[in-house]
Short mmCIF file of C-alpha atoms in Angstrom, two decimals:
data_model
loop_
_atom_site.label_atom_id
_atom_site.label_comp_id
_atom_site.label_asym_id
_atom_site.label_seq_id
_atom_site.Cartn_x
_atom_site.Cartn_y
_atom_site.Cartn_z
CA MET R 179 95.80 105.44 94.04
CA ASP R 180 97.21 102.60 91.69
CA ALA R 181 95.74 99.62 91.33
CA GLU R 182 99.02 97.57 92.00
CA ALA R 183 98.62 96.56 95.55
CA GLY R 184 97.68 100.03 97.20
CA ARG R 185 100.41 101.94 95.37
CA VAL R 186 100.05 105.60 95.35
CA THR R 187 102.04 108.12 93.43
CA GLY R 188 103.55 111.70 94.34
CA THR R 189 106.51 113.86 93.50
CA VAL R 190 109.74 114.08 95.53
CA LYS R 191 109.40 117.38 97.62
CA TRP R 192 113.17 117.06 98.37
CA PHE R 193 115.50 114.32 99.17
CA SER R 194 119.00 114.93 100.74
CA ARG R 195 121.64 112.56 99.54
CA VAL R 196 123.97 113.19 102.77
CA LYS R 197 121.19 112.02 105.16
CA GLY R 198 119.64 109.63 103.17
CA TYR R 199 116.42 110.75 103.53
CA GLY R 200 113.61 113.28 102.20
CA PHE R 201 109.88 113.86 101.65
CA ILE R 202 107.36 113.00 98.87
CA ALA R 203 104.19 115.04 98.05
CA PRO R 204 101.42 112.69 97.43
CA ASP R 205 99.28 113.18 94.06
CA ASP R 206 96.11 113.51 96.40
CA ALA R 207 97.31 116.45 98.09
CA THR R 208 97.50 114.64 101.59
CA LYS R 209 100.24 115.26 103.97
CA GLU R 210 103.59 114.69 103.02
CA ILE R 211 105.43 111.42 103.49
CA PHE R 212 108.83 110.81 104.57
CA VAL R 213 111.08 108.49 102.53
CA HIS R 214 114.36 106.74 103.64
CA PHE R 215 116.86 105.62 101.04
CA SER R 216 116.34 102.05 102.32
CA GLY R 217 112.91 102.12 101.30
CA ILE R 218 113.85 103.01 97.55
CA GLU R 219 113.94 99.74 95.46
CA GLY R 220 116.92 99.29 93.38
CA GLU R 221 120.45 97.99 93.75
CA GLY R 222 123.57 99.96 94.95
CA TYR R 223 123.28 103.63 95.73
CA ARG R 224 119.68 104.51 95.99
CA ASN R 225 118.58 108.26 95.64
CA LEU R 226 116.03 110.50 94.76
CA GLU R 227 115.68 114.02 92.68
CA GLU R 228 113.62 116.87 93.47
CA GLY R 229 110.54 117.03 91.29
CA GLN R 230 110.71 113.14 90.35
CA ARG R 231 107.78 111.18 90.04
CA VAL R 232 107.77 108.10 92.19
CA SER R 233 105.23 105.29 93.06
CA TYR R 234 105.33 103.53 96.56
CA VAL R 235 103.44 101.97 99.34
CA VAL R 236 102.70 103.40 102.64
CA GLU R 237 103.79 101.63 105.69
CA ASP R 238 103.09 102.64 109.45
CA THR R 239 105.94 102.67 111.59
CA PRO R 240 106.36 103.51 115.19
CA LYS R 241 107.40 107.36 113.92
CA GLY R 242 104.85 107.86 111.70
CA PRO R 243 103.76 106.91 107.91
CA GLN R 244 106.78 106.16 105.89
CA ALA R 245 107.19 105.51 101.80
CA ALA R 246 108.13 101.91 100.97
CA SER R 247 109.00 99.96 97.87
CA VAL R 248 109.49 103.38 96.27
CA ARG R 249 109.71 103.12 92.31
CA MET R 250 110.74 105.78 89.92
CA VAL R 251 108.30 106.74 87.51
CA SER R 252 109.94 109.49 85.70
CA THR R 253 112.88 111.70 86.15
CA PRO R 254 112.63 115.79 86.66
CA GLU R 255 113.94 116.07 83.05
CA ASP R 256 110.68 114.00 82.08
CA GLN R 257 108.31 116.75 83.60
CA PRO R 258 106.95 119.44 81.50
CA ALA R 259 108.17 123.20 82.52
CA ALA R 260 105.57 124.99 84.90
#
């Protein structure tokens, strides 16, 4: 967990531009977390790419935990090849 206000980091598992949501795989290997485009910080069109590194806070919602205040840490191109 990041020292900055309870932020955690993870990798975007998948994100649908059409549907506006997807899932993040947390670094601590806990259950994948739902992310909606409205939880992504930034102006204009907000989108995530598969493999992108992000940091976020977890909010409890009536439908379960959800990523909020999502910030990009790196793009998929920044990641080393597996």
